[in-house]
CSV table of C-alpha atoms in Angstrom, one decimal:
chain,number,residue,atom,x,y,z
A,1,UNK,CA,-5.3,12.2,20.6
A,2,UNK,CA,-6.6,9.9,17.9
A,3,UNK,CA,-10.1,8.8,18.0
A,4,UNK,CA,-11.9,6.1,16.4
A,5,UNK,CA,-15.0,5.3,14.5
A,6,UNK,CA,-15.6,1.4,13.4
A,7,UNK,CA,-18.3,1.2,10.1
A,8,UNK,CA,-19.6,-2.6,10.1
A,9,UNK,CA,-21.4,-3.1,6.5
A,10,UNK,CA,-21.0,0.6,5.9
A,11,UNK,CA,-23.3,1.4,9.2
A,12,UNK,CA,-21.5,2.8,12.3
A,13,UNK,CA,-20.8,1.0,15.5
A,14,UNK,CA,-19.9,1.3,18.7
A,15,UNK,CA,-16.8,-0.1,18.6
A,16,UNK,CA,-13.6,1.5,19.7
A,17,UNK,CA,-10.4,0.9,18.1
A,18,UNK,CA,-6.9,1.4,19.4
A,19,UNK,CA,-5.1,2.8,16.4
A,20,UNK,CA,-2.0,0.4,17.4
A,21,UNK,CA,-4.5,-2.7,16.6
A,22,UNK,CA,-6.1,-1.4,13.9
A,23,UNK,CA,-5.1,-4.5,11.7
A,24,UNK,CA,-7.4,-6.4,13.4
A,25,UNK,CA,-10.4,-4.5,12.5
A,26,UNK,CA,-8.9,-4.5,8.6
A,27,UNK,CA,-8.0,-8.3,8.4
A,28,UNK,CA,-11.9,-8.6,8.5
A,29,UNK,CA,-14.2,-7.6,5.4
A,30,UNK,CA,-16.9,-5.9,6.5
A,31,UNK,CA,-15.7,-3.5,8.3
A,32,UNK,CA,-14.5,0.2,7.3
A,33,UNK,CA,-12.4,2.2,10.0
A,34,UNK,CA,-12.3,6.4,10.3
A,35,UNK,CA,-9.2,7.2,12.6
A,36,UNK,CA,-9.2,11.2,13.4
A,37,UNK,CA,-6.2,13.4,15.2
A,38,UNK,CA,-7.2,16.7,15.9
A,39,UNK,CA,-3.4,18.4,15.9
A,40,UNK,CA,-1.7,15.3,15.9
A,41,UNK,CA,1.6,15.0,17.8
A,42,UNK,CA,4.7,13.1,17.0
A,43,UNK,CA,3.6,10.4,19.0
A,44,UNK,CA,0.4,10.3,17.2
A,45,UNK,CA,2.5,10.2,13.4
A,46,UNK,CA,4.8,7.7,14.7
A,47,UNK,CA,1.7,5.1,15.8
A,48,UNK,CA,0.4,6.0,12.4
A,49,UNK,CA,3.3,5.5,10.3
A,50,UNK,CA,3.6,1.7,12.1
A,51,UNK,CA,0.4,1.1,11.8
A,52,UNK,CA,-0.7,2.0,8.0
A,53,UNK,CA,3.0,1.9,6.8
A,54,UNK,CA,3.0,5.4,5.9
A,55,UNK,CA,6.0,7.1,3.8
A,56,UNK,CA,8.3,9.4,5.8
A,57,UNK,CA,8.0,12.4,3.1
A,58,UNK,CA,4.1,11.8,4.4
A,59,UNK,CA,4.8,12.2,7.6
A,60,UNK,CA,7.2,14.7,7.1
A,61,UNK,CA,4.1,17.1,5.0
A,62,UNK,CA,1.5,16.7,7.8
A,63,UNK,CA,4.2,17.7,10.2
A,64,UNK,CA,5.1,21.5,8.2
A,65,UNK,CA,1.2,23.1,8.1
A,66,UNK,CA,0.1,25.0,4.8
A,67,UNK,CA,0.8,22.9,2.5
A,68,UNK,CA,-0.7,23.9,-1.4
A,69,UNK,CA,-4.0,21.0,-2.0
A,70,UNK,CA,-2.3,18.0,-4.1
A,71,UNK,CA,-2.7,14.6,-4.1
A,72,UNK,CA,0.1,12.0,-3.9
A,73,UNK,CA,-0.6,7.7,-4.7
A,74,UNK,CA,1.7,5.5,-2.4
A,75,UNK,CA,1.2,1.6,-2.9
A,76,UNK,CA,-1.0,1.1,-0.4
A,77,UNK,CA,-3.0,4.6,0.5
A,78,UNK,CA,-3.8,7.7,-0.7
A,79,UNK,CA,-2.3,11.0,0.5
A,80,UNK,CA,-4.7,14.1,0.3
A,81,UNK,CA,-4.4,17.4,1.5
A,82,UNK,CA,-7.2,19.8,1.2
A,83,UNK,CA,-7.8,23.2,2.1
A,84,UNK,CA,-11.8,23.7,3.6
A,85,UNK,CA,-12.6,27.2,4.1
A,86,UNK,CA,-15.4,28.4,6.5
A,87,UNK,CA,-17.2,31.7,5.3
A,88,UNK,CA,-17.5,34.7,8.1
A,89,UNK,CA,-19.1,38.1,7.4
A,90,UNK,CA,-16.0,39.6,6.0
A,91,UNK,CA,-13.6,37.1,5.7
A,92,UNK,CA,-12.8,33.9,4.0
A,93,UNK,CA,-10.5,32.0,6.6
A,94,UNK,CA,-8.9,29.0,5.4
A,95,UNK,CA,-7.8,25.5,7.2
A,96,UNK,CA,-6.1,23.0,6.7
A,97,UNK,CA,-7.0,18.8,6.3
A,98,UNK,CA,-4.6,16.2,5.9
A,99,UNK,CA,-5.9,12.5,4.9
A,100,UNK,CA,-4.6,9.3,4.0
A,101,UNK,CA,-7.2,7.1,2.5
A,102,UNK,CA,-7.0,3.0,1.6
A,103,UNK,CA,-9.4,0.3,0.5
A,104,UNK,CA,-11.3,0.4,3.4
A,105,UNK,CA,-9.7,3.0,5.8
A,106,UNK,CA,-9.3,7.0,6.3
A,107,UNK,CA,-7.0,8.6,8.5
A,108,UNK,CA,-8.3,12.3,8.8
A,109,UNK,CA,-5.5,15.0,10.9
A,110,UNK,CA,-7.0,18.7,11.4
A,111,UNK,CA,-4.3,20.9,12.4
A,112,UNK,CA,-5.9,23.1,14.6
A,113,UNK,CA,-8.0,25.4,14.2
A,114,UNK,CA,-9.2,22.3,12.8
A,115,UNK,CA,-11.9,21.8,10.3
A,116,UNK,CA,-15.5,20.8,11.0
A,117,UNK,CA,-16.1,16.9,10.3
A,118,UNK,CA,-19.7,16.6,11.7
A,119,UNK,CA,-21.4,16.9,8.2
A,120,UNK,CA,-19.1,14.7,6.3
A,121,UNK,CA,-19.4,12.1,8.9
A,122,UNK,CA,-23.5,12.5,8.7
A,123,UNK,CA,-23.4,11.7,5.1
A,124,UNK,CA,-20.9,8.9,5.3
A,125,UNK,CA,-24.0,7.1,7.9
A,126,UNK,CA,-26.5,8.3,5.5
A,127,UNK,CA,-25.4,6.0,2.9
A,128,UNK,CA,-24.3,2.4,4.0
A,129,UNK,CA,-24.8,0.8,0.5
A,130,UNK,CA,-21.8,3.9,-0.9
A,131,UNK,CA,-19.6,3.5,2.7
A,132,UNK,CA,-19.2,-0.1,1.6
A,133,UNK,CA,-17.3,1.0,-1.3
A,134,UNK,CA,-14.7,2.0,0.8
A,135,UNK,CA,-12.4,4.7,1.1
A,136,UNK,CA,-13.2,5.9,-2.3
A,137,UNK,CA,-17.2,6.8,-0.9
A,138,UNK,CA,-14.8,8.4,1.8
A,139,UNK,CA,-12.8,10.6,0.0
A,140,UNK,CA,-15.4,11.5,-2.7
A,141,UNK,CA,-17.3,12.6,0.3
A,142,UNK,CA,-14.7,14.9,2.2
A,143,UNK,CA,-13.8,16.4,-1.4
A,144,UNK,CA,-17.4,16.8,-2.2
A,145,UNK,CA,-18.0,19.3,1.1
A,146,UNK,CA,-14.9,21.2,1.0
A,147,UNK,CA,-16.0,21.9,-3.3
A,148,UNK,CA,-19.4,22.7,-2.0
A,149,UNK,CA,-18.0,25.3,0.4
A,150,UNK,CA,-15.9,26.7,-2.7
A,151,UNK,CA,-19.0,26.7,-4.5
A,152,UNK,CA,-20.6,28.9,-1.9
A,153,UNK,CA,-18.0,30.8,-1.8
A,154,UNK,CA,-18.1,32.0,-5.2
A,155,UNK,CA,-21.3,33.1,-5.0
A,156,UNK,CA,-21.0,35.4,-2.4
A,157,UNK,CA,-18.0,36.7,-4.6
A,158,UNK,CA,-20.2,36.9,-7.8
A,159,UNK,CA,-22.8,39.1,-5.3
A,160,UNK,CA,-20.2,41.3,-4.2
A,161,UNK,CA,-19.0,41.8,-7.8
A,162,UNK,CA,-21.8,43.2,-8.6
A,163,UNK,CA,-22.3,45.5,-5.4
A,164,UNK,CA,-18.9,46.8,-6.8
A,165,UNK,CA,-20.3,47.6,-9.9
A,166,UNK,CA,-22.7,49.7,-8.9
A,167,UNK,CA,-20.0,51.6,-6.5
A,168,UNK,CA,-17.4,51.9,-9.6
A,169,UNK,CA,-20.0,53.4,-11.9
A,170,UNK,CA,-21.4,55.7,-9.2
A,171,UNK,CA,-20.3,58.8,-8.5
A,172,UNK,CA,-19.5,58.8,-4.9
A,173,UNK,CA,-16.5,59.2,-3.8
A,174,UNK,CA,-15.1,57.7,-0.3
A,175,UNK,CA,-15.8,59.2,2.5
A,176,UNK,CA,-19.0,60.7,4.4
A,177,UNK,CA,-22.1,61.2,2.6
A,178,UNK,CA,-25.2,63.5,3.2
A,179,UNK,CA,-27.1,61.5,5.1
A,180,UNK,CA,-24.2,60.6,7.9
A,181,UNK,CA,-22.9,56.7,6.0
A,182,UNK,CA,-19.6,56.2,5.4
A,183,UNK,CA,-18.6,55.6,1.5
A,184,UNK,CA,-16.5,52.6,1.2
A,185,UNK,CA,-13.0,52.3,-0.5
A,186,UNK,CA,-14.0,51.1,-3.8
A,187,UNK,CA,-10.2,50.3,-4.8
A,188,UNK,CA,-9.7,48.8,-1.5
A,189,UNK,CA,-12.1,46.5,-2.2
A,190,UNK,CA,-11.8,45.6,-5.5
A,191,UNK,CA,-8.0,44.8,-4.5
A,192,UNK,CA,-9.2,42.9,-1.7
A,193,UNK,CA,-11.7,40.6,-3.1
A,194,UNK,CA,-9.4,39.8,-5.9
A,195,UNK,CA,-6.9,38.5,-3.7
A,196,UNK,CA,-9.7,36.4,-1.9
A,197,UNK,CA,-10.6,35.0,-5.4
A,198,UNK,CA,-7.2,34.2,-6.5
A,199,UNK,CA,-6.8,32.7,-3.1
A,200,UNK,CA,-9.6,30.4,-3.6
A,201,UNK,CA,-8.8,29.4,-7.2
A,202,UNK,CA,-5.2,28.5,-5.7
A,203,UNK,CA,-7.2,26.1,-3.2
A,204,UNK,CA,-9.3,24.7,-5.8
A,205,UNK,CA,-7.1,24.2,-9.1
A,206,UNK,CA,-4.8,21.2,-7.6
A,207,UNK,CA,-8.3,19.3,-6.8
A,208,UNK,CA,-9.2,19.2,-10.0
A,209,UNK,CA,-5.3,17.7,-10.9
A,210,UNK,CA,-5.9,15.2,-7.3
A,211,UNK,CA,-9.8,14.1,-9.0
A,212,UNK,CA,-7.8,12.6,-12.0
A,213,UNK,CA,-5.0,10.6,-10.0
A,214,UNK,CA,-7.6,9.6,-8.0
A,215,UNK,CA,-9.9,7.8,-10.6
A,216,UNK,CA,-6.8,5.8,-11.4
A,217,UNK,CA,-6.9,3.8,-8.7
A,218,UNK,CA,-10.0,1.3,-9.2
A,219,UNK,CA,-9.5,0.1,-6.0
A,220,UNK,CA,-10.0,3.4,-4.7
A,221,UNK,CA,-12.7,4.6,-7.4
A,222,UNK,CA,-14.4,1.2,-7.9
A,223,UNK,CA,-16.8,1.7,-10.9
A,224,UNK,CA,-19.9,2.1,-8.7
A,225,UNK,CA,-18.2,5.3,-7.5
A,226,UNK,CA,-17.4,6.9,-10.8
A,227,UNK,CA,-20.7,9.1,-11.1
A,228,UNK,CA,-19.7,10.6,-8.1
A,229,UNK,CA,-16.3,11.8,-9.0
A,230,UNK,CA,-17.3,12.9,-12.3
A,231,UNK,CA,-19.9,14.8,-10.3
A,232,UNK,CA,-17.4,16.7,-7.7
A,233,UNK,CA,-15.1,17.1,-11.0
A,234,UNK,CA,-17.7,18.9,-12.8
A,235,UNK,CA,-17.8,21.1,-9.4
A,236,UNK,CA,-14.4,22.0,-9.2
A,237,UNK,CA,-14.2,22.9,-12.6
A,238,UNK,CA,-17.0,25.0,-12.3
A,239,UNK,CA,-15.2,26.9,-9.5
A,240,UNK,CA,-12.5,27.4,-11.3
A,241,UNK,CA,-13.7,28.9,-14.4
A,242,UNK,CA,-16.4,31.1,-12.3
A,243,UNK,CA,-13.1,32.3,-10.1
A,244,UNK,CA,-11.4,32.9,-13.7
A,245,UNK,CA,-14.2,34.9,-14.8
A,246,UNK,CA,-14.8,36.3,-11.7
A,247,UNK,CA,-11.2,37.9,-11.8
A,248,UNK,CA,-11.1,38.7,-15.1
A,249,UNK,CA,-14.4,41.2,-14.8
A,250,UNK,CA,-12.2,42.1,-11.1
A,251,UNK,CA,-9.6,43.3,-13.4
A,252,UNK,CA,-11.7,45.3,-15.8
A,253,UNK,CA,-13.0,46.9,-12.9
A,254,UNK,CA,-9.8,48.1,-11.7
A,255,UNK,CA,-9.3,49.3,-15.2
A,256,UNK,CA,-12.1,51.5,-15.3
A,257,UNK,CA,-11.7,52.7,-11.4
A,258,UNK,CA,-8.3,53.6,-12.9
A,259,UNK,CA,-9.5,55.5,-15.8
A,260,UNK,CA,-12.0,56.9,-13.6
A,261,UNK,CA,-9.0,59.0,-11.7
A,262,UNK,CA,-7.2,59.6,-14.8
A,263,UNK,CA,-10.5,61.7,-16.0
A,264,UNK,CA,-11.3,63.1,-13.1
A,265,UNK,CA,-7.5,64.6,-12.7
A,266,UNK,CA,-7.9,65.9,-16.0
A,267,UNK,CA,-11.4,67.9,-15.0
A,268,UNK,CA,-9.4,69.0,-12.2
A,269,UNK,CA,-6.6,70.0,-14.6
A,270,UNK,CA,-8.9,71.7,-16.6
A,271,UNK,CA,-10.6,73.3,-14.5
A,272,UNK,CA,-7.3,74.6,-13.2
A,273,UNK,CA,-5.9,75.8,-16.6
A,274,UNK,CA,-9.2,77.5,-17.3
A,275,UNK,CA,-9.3,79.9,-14.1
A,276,UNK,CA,-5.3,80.4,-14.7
A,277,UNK,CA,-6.3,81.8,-18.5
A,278,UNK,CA,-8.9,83.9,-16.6
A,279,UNK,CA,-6.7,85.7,-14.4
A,280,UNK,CA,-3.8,85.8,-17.1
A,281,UNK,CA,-4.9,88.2,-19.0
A,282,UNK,CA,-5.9,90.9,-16.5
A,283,UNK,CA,-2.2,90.6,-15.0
A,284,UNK,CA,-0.9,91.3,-18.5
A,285,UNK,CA,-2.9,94.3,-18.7
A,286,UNK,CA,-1.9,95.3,-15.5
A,287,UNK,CA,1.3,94.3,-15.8
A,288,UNK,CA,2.3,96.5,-18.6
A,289,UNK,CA,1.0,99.6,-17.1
A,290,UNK,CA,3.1,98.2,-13.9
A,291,UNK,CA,6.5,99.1,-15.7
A,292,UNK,CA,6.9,102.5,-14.9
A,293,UNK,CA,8.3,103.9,-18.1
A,294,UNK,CA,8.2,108.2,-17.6
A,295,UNK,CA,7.3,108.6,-21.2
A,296,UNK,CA,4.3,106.2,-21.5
A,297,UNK,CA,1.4,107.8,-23.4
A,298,UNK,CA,-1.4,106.6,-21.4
A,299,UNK,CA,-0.3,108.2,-17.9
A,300,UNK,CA,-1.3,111.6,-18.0
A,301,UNK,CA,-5.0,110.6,-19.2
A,302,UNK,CA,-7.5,111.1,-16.7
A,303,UNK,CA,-9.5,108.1,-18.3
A,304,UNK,CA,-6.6,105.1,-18.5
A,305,UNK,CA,-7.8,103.8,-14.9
A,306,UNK,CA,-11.0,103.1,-15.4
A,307,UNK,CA,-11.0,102.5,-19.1
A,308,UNK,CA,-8.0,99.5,-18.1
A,309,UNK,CA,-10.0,98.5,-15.1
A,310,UNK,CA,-13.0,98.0,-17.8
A,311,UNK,CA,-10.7,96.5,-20.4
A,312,UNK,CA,-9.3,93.6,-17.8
A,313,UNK,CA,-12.9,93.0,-16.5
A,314,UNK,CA,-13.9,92.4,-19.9
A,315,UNK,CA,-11.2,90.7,-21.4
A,316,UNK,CA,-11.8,87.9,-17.9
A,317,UNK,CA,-15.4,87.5,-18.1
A,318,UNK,CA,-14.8,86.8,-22.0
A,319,UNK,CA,-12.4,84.2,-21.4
A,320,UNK,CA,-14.6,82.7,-18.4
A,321,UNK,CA,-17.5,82.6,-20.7
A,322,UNK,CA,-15.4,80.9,-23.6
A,323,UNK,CA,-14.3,78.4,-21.5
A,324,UNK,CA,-18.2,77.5,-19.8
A,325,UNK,CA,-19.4,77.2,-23.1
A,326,UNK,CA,-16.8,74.6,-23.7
A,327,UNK,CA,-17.8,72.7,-20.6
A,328,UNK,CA,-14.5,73.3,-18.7
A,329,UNK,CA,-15.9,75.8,-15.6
């Protein structure tokens, strides 16, 4: 279902439009019209397509779901896709937003689950004297939220950064801890938050690319509007380097966490090795008067047990004591 939303002199109306007749709300030159499909059918495309004269490859995009951000100029409109992301507890889930955007119209499709619109229509009402710009104030608008929420998102990634630090450089391993908590899966979720960010700097990097096409259209970003895309530029690229750094220091993390189990195998090692010396040389002592020769010297005297009993007690607690002065007991 397609619904409708007439702005006369960049203020809303009350006016419903049938999206078959919308040329009759454009021929006049006040007026700015908002046409929305949440999952659009075919039917829906196809009354689209007649209406705004929309390119079949268009139609063809909006039809396949996930499709990367980019922005595509046809002769007469616009083609947008975004993708707005809505922050949960302990997930980024992304969506998807389609748009086709003229002088004075926007054609919004949410596939479903589709994205909220309520704030970006809010600010389009808020400012009349921008709406009458056009679709530019339109666009500028819808790009300007789903950067914002981008923007948000990043922080929260730059807080859990540095929760992770602490975690990396602490010496808890996962698992249960004294006082009953589970210890979380530091590698796990280093590994998972750097897909997140990557993810997110996928979303954002073609907006940046779509910002530039964008301001080449000056009927699209009329000169009054130019502030406000240098503005949301300045955003994106903001998210992108912060993602890029944010990554980066991600990486180095995993570096360290990685080096962190290389030394702790070689404690292990040590620790190992130094307890196998300890019980090595008691075996050899014991292991030569093991052979059984019948002529061996020591045999017959009444003092060779307890004297090779002393010597392999001696001979172990020297080596264990050479070995915890160098640290490796």
């Amino acid at each position: 279902m397609i619904t409708s939303r007439v702005f006369v002199a960049g203020r809303a109306s009350d006016e419903q439009v049938d999206p078959a007749s919308a040329h009759d709300v454009l021929a006049r030159d006040d007026t700015f019209l908002w046409l929305d499909a949440i999952d659009p059918t075919d039917d829906d495309l196809a009354v689209l397509q007649e209406t705004f004269g929309l390119h079949p490859l268009t139609i063809e995009d909006v039809k396949h779901q996930h499709q990367r951000p980019k922005v595509e100029i046809f002769a007469n409109y616009v083609f947008v896709v975004l993708r707005p992301i809505e922050l949960t507890d302990g997930d980024m889930i992304e969506k998807e937003l389609h748009a086709f955007v003229g002088r004075r119209f926007i054609v919004t499709l949410r596939p479903a689950p589709p994205c909220d619109m309520s704030e970006i229509s809010s600010r389009w009402e808020r400012q009349p004297e921008l709406l009458r710009e056009g679709g530019g104030y339109a666009i500028y608008v819808l790009i300007d939220e789903v950067v914002d929420d981008y923007l948000s998102a990043v922080e929260r990634f730059e807080d859990d950064v540095d929760t992770l630090e602490d975690e990396v450089f602490s010496d808890q391993e996962p698992g249960a801890r004294d006082d009953g908590q589970e210890v979380p899966d530091v590698q796990q979720h280093l590994f998972r938050l750097k897909r997140e960010v990557v993810r997110l700097r996928r979303f954002a990097m073609p907006v940046r690319q779509g910002l530039d096409l964008i301001q080449e259209r000056p009927e699209i970003a009329t000169s009054p509007l130019g502030p406000y895309f240098r503005d949301v530029m300045d955003h994106v690229i903001r998210v992108v380097e912060l993602a890029d750094n944010i990554r980066d220091l991600l990486t180095s993390l995993l570096e360290v966490r990685v080096a962190q189990a290389a030394n702790r195998l070689n404690e292990i090692m040590k620790r190992v090795t130094s307890w196998g010396a300890v019980i090595l040389v008691p075996t050899l002592i014991a292991g030569v008067y093991g052979m059984n020769f019948r002529h061996m010297p020591e045999l017959t005297w009444q003092l060779g047990y307890p004297l090779a009993l002393i010597t392999m007690f001696a001979t172990a607690a020297g080596v264990w004591w050479f070995f915890k002065r160098k640290d490796w007991l």
